[in-house]
Coordinates of C-alpha atoms in Angstrom, one line a residue:
Chain I
X1 CA 30.7 67.4 -5.0
X2 CA 28.2 69.3 -2.8
X3 CA 26.3 67.3 -0.3
X4 CA 25.3 66.7 3.3
X5 CA 27.2 64.4 5.6
X6 CA 25.9 62.8 8.8
X7 CA 28.2 61.0 11.3
X8 CA 28.4 58.5 12.7
X9 CA 26.3 56.1 10.7
X10 CA 25.7 54.0 13.9
X11 CA 25.7 55.2 17.5
X12 CA 25.1 53.4 20.7
X13 CA 24.0 55.3 23.8
X14 CA 24.0 54.1 27.4
X15 CA 21.2 55.0 29.8
X16 CA 21.6 58.5 31.1
X17 CA 24.2 59.5 28.5
X18 CA 24.1 62.5 26.2
X19 CA 25.2 61.9 22.6
X20 CA 25.8 64.3 19.7
X21 CA 25.0 63.6 16.1
X22 CA 26.9 65.5 13.5
X23 CA 25.5 67.1 10.3
X24 CA 27.6 69.1 7.9
X25 CA 26.6 70.6 4.5
X26 CA 28.7 72.3 1.8
X27 CA 25.7 73.3 -0.4
X28 CA 25.6 76.9 1.0
X29 CA 22.0 76.3 2.2
X30 CA 20.6 78.6 4.8
X31 CA 18.1 76.2 6.3
X32 CA 18.8 72.9 8.1
X33 CA 16.5 70.4 9.7
X34 CA 16.6 67.4 12.0
X35 CA 14.0 64.6 11.7
X36 CA 13.4 61.4 13.6
X37 CA 12.1 58.3 11.9
X38 CA 10.8 55.3 13.8
X39 CA 10.4 51.9 12.1
X40 CA 7.8 51.9 9.4
X41 CA 6.9 55.5 10.1
X42 CA 7.2 58.9 8.5
X43 CA 9.5 61.7 9.5
X44 CA 8.8 63.9 12.5
X45 CA 10.5 67.3 12.8
X46 CA 12.7 67.8 15.9
X47 CA 14.4 71.2 15.3
X48 CA 15.1 73.4 12.4
X49 CA 17.2 76.5 11.7
X50 CA 16.5 79.1 9.0
X51 CA 19.7 81.0 9.6
X52 CA 22.9 81.0 11.6
X53 CA 22.5 81.5 15.3
X54 CA 18.8 80.9 15.2
X55 CA 16.7 77.8 15.5
X56 CA 13.1 76.7 16.3
X57 CA 11.5 73.7 17.9
X58 CA 9.7 71.3 15.8
X59 CA 7.0 68.8 16.8
X60 CA 9.1 66.6 19.1
X61 CA 11.8 68.8 20.5
X62 CA 11.7 67.5 24.1
X63 CA 14.9 65.8 25.1
X64 CA 16.9 67.2 22.2
X65 CA 19.1 70.3 21.8
X66 CA 20.8 71.9 18.8
X67 CA 23.2 74.7 17.9
X68 CA 23.8 76.6 14.7
X69 CA 27.1 78.5 15.2
X70 CA 28.2 78.0 11.5
X71 CA 26.2 77.9 8.3
X72 CA 27.6 74.5 7.4
X73 CA 26.9 72.7 10.7
X74 CA 23.8 71.8 12.7
X75 CA 24.7 69.2 15.4
X76 CA 21.9 67.5 17.4
X77 CA 22.4 66.4 21.0
X78 CA 20.2 63.7 22.3
X79 CA 20.0 64.3 26.1
X80 CA 19.3 61.9 28.9
X81 CA 15.9 63.5 29.1
X82 CA 14.9 61.8 25.9
X83 CA 13.4 58.6 27.3
X84 CA 13.0 56.7 24.0
X85 CA 15.9 57.8 21.7
X86 CA 16.3 54.6 19.7
X87 CA 15.5 55.7 16.1
X88 CA 16.9 56.7 12.7
X89 CA 17.9 60.4 12.6
X90 CA 17.9 62.3 9.4
X91 CA 19.4 65.7 8.8
X92 CA 18.4 67.9 5.8
X93 CA 19.1 71.2 4.3
X94 CA 17.4 73.5 1.8
X95 CA 17.6 76.8 0.0
X96 CA 14.3 78.7 -0.4
X97 CA 11.2 76.6 -0.9
X98 CA 12.6 74.0 -3.1
X99 CA 13.4 70.4 -2.3
X100 CA 15.4 69.2 0.7
X101 CA 18.7 67.5 0.4
X102 CA 19.0 64.7 3.0
X103 CA 22.0 63.0 4.6
X104 CA 22.3 59.3 4.8
X105 CA 21.2 59.1 8.4
X106 CA 22.4 58.1 11.9
X107 CA 20.9 55.0 13.5
X108 CA 20.9 55.5 17.3
X109 CA 20.4 52.6 19.7
X110 CA 20.1 52.6 23.4
X111 CA 22.1 49.8 25.1
Chain C
X1 CA 2.0 67.0 13.2
X2 CA 1.9 65.0 10.0
X3 CA -0.2 66.7 7.4
X4 CA 0.2 64.3 4.4
X5 CA -1.5 61.0 4.4
X6 CA -0.4 58.5 1.8
X7 CA -2.6 55.7 0.4
X8 CA -2.1 52.8 0.2
X9 CA 0.3 52.2 3.0
X10 CA 1.8 49.3 1.0
X11 CA 1.7 48.3 -2.6
X12 CA 3.0 45.3 -4.4
X13 CA 3.0 45.0 -8.2
X14 CA 4.8 43.1 -11.0
X15 CA 7.7 44.6 -12.8
X16 CA 6.5 46.5 -15.8
X17 CA 3.2 47.5 -14.3
X18 CA 2.3 51.1 -13.3
X19 CA 2.3 52.1 -9.6
X20 CA 0.0 54.8 -8.3
X21 CA 0.3 56.4 -4.8
X22 CA -2.0 59.0 -3.4
X23 CA -1.5 61.8 -0.9
X24 CA -4.1 63.9 0.9
X25 CA -3.4 66.9 3.1
X26 CA -5.3 69.3 5.3
X27 CA -4.2 72.9 5.0
X28 CA -3.1 75.3 2.2
X29 CA 0.3 74.7 0.8
X30 CA 3.1 76.5 -1.1
X31 CA 4.1 73.3 -2.9
X32 CA 4.0 69.5 -2.6
X33 CA 7.0 67.3 -3.0
X34 CA 7.6 63.6 -3.4
X35 CA 10.6 61.7 -2.0
X36 CA 11.9 58.2 -2.2
X37 CA 13.7 56.3 0.6
X38 CA 15.5 53.1 0.1
X39 CA 15.7 50.9 3.2
X40 CA 18.0 52.3 5.8
X41 CA 19.0 55.3 3.7
X42 CA 18.2 59.0 3.5
X43 CA 15.4 60.5 1.4
X44 CA 15.9 61.5 -2.2
X45 CA 13.9 64.3 -3.7
X46 CA 11.9 63.2 -6.8
X47 CA 9.7 66.0 -7.9
X48 CA 8.1 69.2 -6.7
X49 CA 4.8 70.6 -7.9
X50 CA 3.7 74.1 -7.0
X51 CA 0.3 75.0 -5.8
X52 CA -0.6 76.7 -9.1
X53 CA 0.4 73.6 -11.2
X54 CA -1.9 70.7 -11.9
X55 CA 0.5 68.1 -13.4
X56 CA 4.2 67.6 -13.7
X57 CA 6.3 65.0 -15.4
X58 CA 9.9 63.8 -14.8
X59 CA 11.0 60.7 -16.7
X60 CA 8.8 57.8 -15.7
X61 CA 7.2 59.9 -12.9
X62 CA 3.9 61.8 -13.3
X63 CA 2.5 63.9 -10.4
X64 CA -0.9 65.5 -10.2
X65 CA -2.2 68.1 -7.8
X66 CA -5.8 69.0 -7.0
X67 CA -5.8 71.8 -4.5
X68 CA -9.6 71.8 -4.4
X69 CA -9.5 68.3 -3.1
X70 CA -6.3 68.7 -1.2
X71 CA -4.8 65.7 -2.9
X72 CA -1.9 64.6 -5.0
X73 CA -1.0 61.4 -6.8
X74 CA 2.4 60.0 -7.9
X75 CA 2.4 57.6 -10.9
X76 CA 5.4 55.5 -11.7
X77 CA 5.1 54.0 -15.2
X78 CA 6.8 50.8 -16.4
X79 CA 8.1 49.9 -12.9
X80 CA 11.4 48.3 -12.3
X81 CA 12.9 46.3 -9.4
X82 CA 15.0 49.3 -8.5
X83 CA 11.8 51.3 -7.8
X84 CA 11.3 49.2 -4.7
X85 CA 11.4 51.7 -1.9
X86 CA 9.2 53.8 0.4
X87 CA 7.7 56.9 -1.1
X88 CA 6.7 60.0 0.9
X89 CA 4.7 63.1 0.0
X90 CA 5.6 66.3 1.8
X91 CA 3.7 69.6 1.9
X92 CA 5.5 72.9 2.1
X93 CA 4.0 75.6 4.2
X94 CA 5.6 78.9 5.2
X95 CA 8.8 77.6 6.7
X96 CA 9.1 73.8 6.6
X97 CA 8.1 70.5 5.0
X98 CA 5.7 68.2 6.7
X99 CA 5.9 64.5 5.7
X100 CA 3.3 61.8 5.5
X101 CA 3.7 58.2 6.7
X102 CA 4.7 56.9 3.3
X103 CA 3.8 54.1 0.9
X104 CA 6.0 51.1 0.8
X105 CA 6.3 49.9 -2.8
X106 CA 7.5 46.5 -3.7
X107 CA 8.2 45.6 -7.4
X108 CA 8.2 41.8 -7.9
X109 CA 10.3 40.4 -10.8

């Protein structure tokens, strides 16, 4: 079955530590996206990539970094520069202008 | 920046009743989409309506779009307990979707 997989489901980060969230899709979609969701809030765009080896900043890119070396993969690194990283992170992919397919999310908590 | 604004923020109705959620946006769009999110899960795409369409149906869902008023509505008919979730509208511009804050829908048995 085609889909989009995020891992891990839960992640704990210590102060000053970088962590990487995984996002893999087998839908052959060109575009991939990372969103952040805070409790009771909507989704805010962190980074997006329309094609391999290219990506653009979204609305809240500070403290995050991404890479797009393969079509199937779009990992997100939450760096120590992100001062308030506790949130629910959602990865999505799309083809053209139709609907997005979302992963099941990674819940990141600072301990 | 979040372009879509849903109204109401929360809605609680009895099972079997109809639920209506509204979305307003600010700039021109390519299409408008509605998504559902169950608690702690990812979003699921429900329906897409293009800027040249006025109404679209999918099962118990009916979406309308009024580009002159920059607004859309989502109607869920004959609601069920399983419809309890948050519903988001999202507007599609040139490159990406922009999501609103969502409407939290609770269906009471």
